[in-house]
């Protein structure tokens, strides 16, 4: 999907979520890398692993181009930063909320007009079906459902847990709290219209979505109510 399509989708829906590969977006930095990374420059310089560097640089560059497409601006006019909680913020152009997530092999960013946005990406086979782990982030009802799904394969049950994890993390990242929030109190549920959107009983007006990307990643996005 080209940037023109991203711009058109954002015009219709008010947001855009884009993904890319670190190998494509995180190549050797140019002379503007320090300005692009802003408060993450010291973290970038301290990183010894070139893959970590690629994810840091690539995610910021992808976000800059996504914001430019959504706002109708030039990429080099986009100014990114972080707030006191470490959440990404957009200084220029105004009026958009932004989000970043990355894992080995995949970058995901989001930009929304007039509402909060959060994103998360995980490998679909990330091992979460291990003793004691599900109990730490699943709602009590989700644990019951997991037992009821015992007839499914281990891989299918694990993927359901990864989907829940990404949905919850996207939501908490939108609030800037991430893992500090008790995931066991959150219960994403599929929407009634079968359109791929999920909701949270404890968060009226929020919409969540999780999609498979590039065959091996689950990408979740959380959109807050209008009126940021």
Short mmCIF file of C-alpha atoms in Angstrom, two decimals:
data_model
loop_
_atom_site.label_atom_id
_atom_site.label_comp_id
_atom_site.label_asym_id
_atom_site.label_seq_id
_atom_site.Cartn_x
_atom_site.Cartn_y
_atom_site.Cartn_z
CA UNK A 1 0.00 0.00 0.00
CA UNK A 2 1.54 3.32 -1.09
CA UNK A 3 1.58 6.59 0.82
CA UNK A 4 -1.25 7.98 -1.29
CA UNK A 5 -3.44 5.09 -0.11
CA UNK A 6 -2.36 5.72 3.50
CA UNK A 7 -3.30 9.39 3.12
CA UNK A 8 -6.70 8.49 1.68
CA UNK A 9 -7.40 5.89 4.40
CA UNK A 10 -6.49 8.42 7.09
CA UNK A 11 -8.77 11.01 5.49
CA UNK A 12 -11.69 8.58 5.62
CA UNK A 13 -11.08 6.99 9.00
CA UNK A 14 -8.96 9.53 10.91
CA UNK A 15 -6.04 7.21 11.59
CA UNK A 16 -3.41 5.01 9.98
CA UNK A 17 -1.40 2.01 11.17
CA UNK A 18 1.62 1.08 9.04
CA UNK A 19 4.22 -1.65 9.27
CA UNK A 20 7.63 -2.28 7.75
CA UNK A 21 10.80 -4.33 8.09
CA UNK A 22 13.80 -3.07 10.07
CA UNK A 23 16.04 -4.20 7.22
CA UNK A 24 14.23 -1.76 4.91
CA UNK A 25 13.80 1.20 7.27
CA UNK A 26 16.72 0.89 9.66
CA UNK A 27 19.72 1.08 7.37
CA UNK A 28 22.82 3.15 8.10
CA UNK A 29 21.73 6.55 9.46
CA UNK A 30 22.16 9.70 7.42
CA UNK A 31 23.24 13.12 8.69
CA UNK A 32 19.76 13.81 10.10
CA UNK A 33 19.61 10.70 12.30
CA UNK A 34 20.29 12.56 15.55
CA UNK A 35 17.45 14.99 14.90
CA UNK A 36 15.15 12.14 13.86
CA UNK A 37 15.84 10.08 16.98
CA UNK A 38 15.67 13.05 19.35
CA UNK A 39 15.54 11.76 22.94
CA UNK A 40 16.30 8.23 21.69
CA UNK A 41 19.68 9.26 20.25
CA UNK A 42 21.61 8.31 23.39
CA UNK A 43 19.80 4.96 23.50
CA UNK A 44 20.69 4.40 19.86
CA UNK A 45 24.36 5.21 20.43
CA UNK A 46 24.52 2.91 23.48
CA UNK A 47 23.01 -0.05 21.60
CA UNK A 48 25.71 -2.51 20.54
CA UNK A 49 23.41 -4.85 18.62
CA UNK A 50 22.94 -3.58 15.04
CA UNK A 51 19.48 -5.15 14.96
CA UNK A 52 18.39 -3.07 17.96
CA UNK A 53 19.77 0.02 16.25
CA UNK A 54 17.88 -0.83 13.08
CA UNK A 55 14.62 -1.16 15.01
CA UNK A 56 15.11 2.15 16.81
CA UNK A 57 16.03 4.09 13.70
CA UNK A 58 13.62 2.34 11.37
CA UNK A 59 10.57 2.75 13.61
CA UNK A 60 11.15 6.50 13.95
CA UNK A 61 11.70 6.92 10.23
CA UNK A 62 8.58 4.89 9.40
CA UNK A 63 6.58 6.97 11.87
CA UNK A 64 7.88 10.21 10.34
CA UNK A 65 6.68 9.14 6.88
CA UNK A 66 3.35 7.88 8.24
CA UNK A 67 2.69 11.18 10.00
CA UNK A 68 3.66 13.07 6.85
CA UNK A 69 1.16 11.03 4.82
CA UNK A 70 -1.65 11.47 7.35
CA UNK A 71 -1.05 15.19 7.89
CA UNK A 72 -0.16 16.09 4.31
CA UNK A 73 3.23 17.39 5.40
CA UNK A 74 6.82 16.87 4.33
CA UNK A 75 8.63 14.10 6.26
CA UNK A 76 11.51 16.38 7.25
CA UNK A 77 9.04 18.76 8.91
CA UNK A 78 7.85 16.06 11.33
CA UNK A 79 9.29 16.48 14.85
CA UNK A 80 9.02 13.54 17.25
CA UNK A 81 9.71 13.37 20.98
CA UNK A 82 8.71 11.59 24.18
CA UNK A 83 6.69 12.66 27.20
CA UNK A 84 7.64 12.15 30.84
CA UNK A 85 6.41 8.55 30.78
CA UNK A 86 8.42 7.66 27.69
CA UNK A 87 5.41 7.68 25.40
CA UNK A 88 6.09 8.99 21.86
CA UNK A 89 4.64 12.43 21.16
CA UNK A 90 4.42 14.56 18.06
CA UNK A 91 5.63 18.16 18.35
CA UNK A 92 5.10 19.03 14.68
CA UNK A 93 2.70 19.00 12.92
CA UNK A 94 0.06 19.43 15.67
CA UNK A 95 -3.22 17.59 16.10
CA UNK A 96 -2.08 13.96 15.86
CA UNK A 97 -1.39 11.28 18.44
CA UNK A 98 1.28 8.71 17.57
CA UNK A 99 2.39 5.22 18.60
CA UNK A 100 5.38 2.94 18.02
CA UNK A 101 6.05 -0.78 18.52
CA UNK A 102 8.67 -3.14 17.19
CA UNK A 103 9.89 -6.68 17.59
CA UNK A 104 12.51 -8.76 15.80
CA UNK A 105 11.70 -8.48 12.12
CA UNK A 106 8.77 -6.04 12.24
CA UNK A 107 8.08 -2.36 12.93
CA UNK A 108 4.61 -0.93 13.52
CA UNK A 109 3.55 2.71 13.92
CA UNK A 110 0.27 4.53 14.20
CA UNK A 111 -1.04 8.08 13.85
CA UNK A 112 -4.54 9.28 14.71
CA UNK A 113 -6.29 12.62 14.43
CA UNK A 114 -8.16 13.84 17.52
CA UNK A 115 -7.92 10.62 19.53
CA UNK A 116 -5.40 8.47 21.37
CA UNK A 117 -3.80 5.55 19.57
CA UNK A 118 -1.65 2.62 20.71
CA UNK A 119 -0.05 -0.23 18.76
CA UNK A 120 1.71 -3.47 19.56
CA UNK A 121 3.33 -6.21 17.48
CA UNK A 122 4.39 -9.71 18.48
CA UNK A 123 5.47 -12.85 16.68
CA UNK A 124 2.38 -15.04 16.46
CA UNK A 125 4.29 -17.99 17.92
CA UNK A 126 5.67 -16.13 20.93
CA UNK A 127 5.46 -18.77 23.72
CA UNK A 128 2.86 -17.53 26.21
CA UNK A 129 1.21 -20.86 26.99
CA UNK A 130 3.63 -21.65 29.81
CA UNK A 131 2.84 -22.55 33.44
CA UNK A 132 1.89 -19.51 35.48
CA UNK A 133 2.27 -16.94 32.71
CA UNK A 134 -1.32 -16.84 31.44
CA UNK A 135 -2.57 -16.37 35.00
CA UNK A 136 -0.55 -13.18 35.26
CA UNK A 137 -2.15 -11.34 32.34
CA UNK A 138 -5.47 -13.10 31.60
CA UNK A 139 -8.83 -12.01 32.95
CA UNK A 140 -10.45 -14.75 35.10
CA UNK A 141 -13.05 -15.35 32.38
CA UNK A 142 -10.28 -15.68 29.79
CA UNK A 143 -8.67 -18.41 31.87
CA UNK A 144 -11.98 -20.28 31.92
CA UNK A 145 -12.26 -19.93 28.15
CA UNK A 146 -8.71 -21.20 27.76
CA UNK A 147 -9.65 -24.40 29.61
CA UNK A 148 -12.78 -24.74 27.46
CA UNK A 149 -10.52 -24.59 24.38
CA UNK A 150 -8.41 -27.53 25.52
CA UNK A 151 -9.41 -29.44 22.40
CA UNK A 152 -7.44 -27.04 20.23
CA UNK A 153 -3.78 -27.59 19.49
CA UNK A 154 -1.14 -26.00 21.68
CA UNK A 155 -0.20 -23.67 18.82
CA UNK A 156 -3.79 -22.47 18.37
CA UNK A 157 -4.30 -21.85 22.08
CA UNK A 158 -0.97 -20.05 22.31
CA UNK A 159 -1.89 -17.81 19.38
CA UNK A 160 -5.12 -16.83 21.09
CA UNK A 161 -3.07 -15.74 24.08
CA UNK A 162 -0.74 -13.72 21.86
CA UNK A 163 -3.76 -11.98 20.34
CA UNK A 164 -5.07 -11.07 23.79
CA UNK A 165 -1.64 -9.85 24.85
CA UNK A 166 -1.22 -7.56 21.85
CA UNK A 167 -4.72 -6.11 22.22
CA UNK A 168 -4.15 -5.33 25.89
CA UNK A 169 -0.69 -3.91 25.34
CA UNK A 170 -1.86 -1.67 22.50
CA UNK A 171 -4.55 -0.28 24.81
CA UNK A 172 -2.23 0.34 27.74
CA UNK A 173 0.44 1.86 25.48
CA UNK A 174 -2.16 4.33 24.24
CA UNK A 175 -2.46 5.50 27.85
CA UNK A 176 1.30 5.57 28.33
CA UNK A 177 1.30 2.96 31.11
CA UNK A 178 2.17 -0.25 29.25
CA UNK A 179 2.95 -3.19 31.50
CA UNK A 180 2.31 -1.10 34.63
CA UNK A 181 -1.41 -1.73 34.06
CA UNK A 182 -2.92 -4.93 35.48
CA UNK A 183 -3.69 -6.87 32.31
CA UNK A 184 -5.80 -9.36 34.28
CA UNK A 185 -8.42 -6.62 34.73
CA UNK A 186 -8.81 -6.10 31.00
CA UNK A 187 -10.99 -8.31 28.84
CA UNK A 188 -11.07 -7.54 25.10
CA UNK A 189 -14.12 -8.94 23.38
CA UNK A 190 -14.94 -9.26 19.65
CA UNK A 191 -17.43 -6.66 18.50
CA UNK A 192 -21.00 -7.68 17.67
CA UNK A 193 -20.78 -6.79 13.99
CA UNK A 194 -18.10 -9.26 12.93
CA UNK A 195 -16.00 -6.49 11.41
CA UNK A 196 -12.76 -7.38 13.17
CA UNK A 197 -13.03 -4.75 15.91
CA UNK A 198 -12.88 -5.58 19.61
CA UNK A 199 -13.99 -3.60 22.65
CA UNK A 200 -13.30 -3.35 26.38
CA UNK A 201 -16.15 -3.33 28.88
CA UNK A 202 -14.13 -1.12 31.20
CA UNK A 203 -13.34 1.42 28.45
CA UNK A 204 -16.44 2.67 26.60
CA UNK A 205 -15.70 4.18 23.23
CA UNK A 206 -12.42 2.35 22.70
CA UNK A 207 -11.97 0.13 19.66
CA UNK A 208 -9.28 -2.52 19.31
CA UNK A 209 -8.18 -4.60 16.37
CA UNK A 210 -5.66 -7.37 15.81
CA UNK A 211 -4.55 -8.55 12.38
CA UNK A 212 -1.97 -10.96 11.02
CA UNK A 213 0.84 -9.29 9.10
CA UNK A 214 3.48 -10.89 6.87
CA UNK A 215 2.25 -14.34 7.87
CA UNK A 216 4.05 -14.50 11.21
CA UNK A 217 3.20 -11.37 13.20
CA UNK A 218 0.12 -10.16 15.05
CA UNK A 219 -0.39 -6.40 14.97
CA UNK A 220 -2.86 -4.79 17.36
CA UNK A 221 -4.13 -1.24 17.37
CA UNK A 222 -6.21 0.59 19.99
CA UNK A 223 -8.20 3.73 19.13
CA UNK A 224 -9.66 5.97 21.78
CA UNK A 225 -12.91 7.92 21.56
CA UNK A 226 -13.06 11.13 19.53
CA UNK A 227 -12.19 14.34 21.26
CA UNK A 228 -8.53 14.07 22.36
#
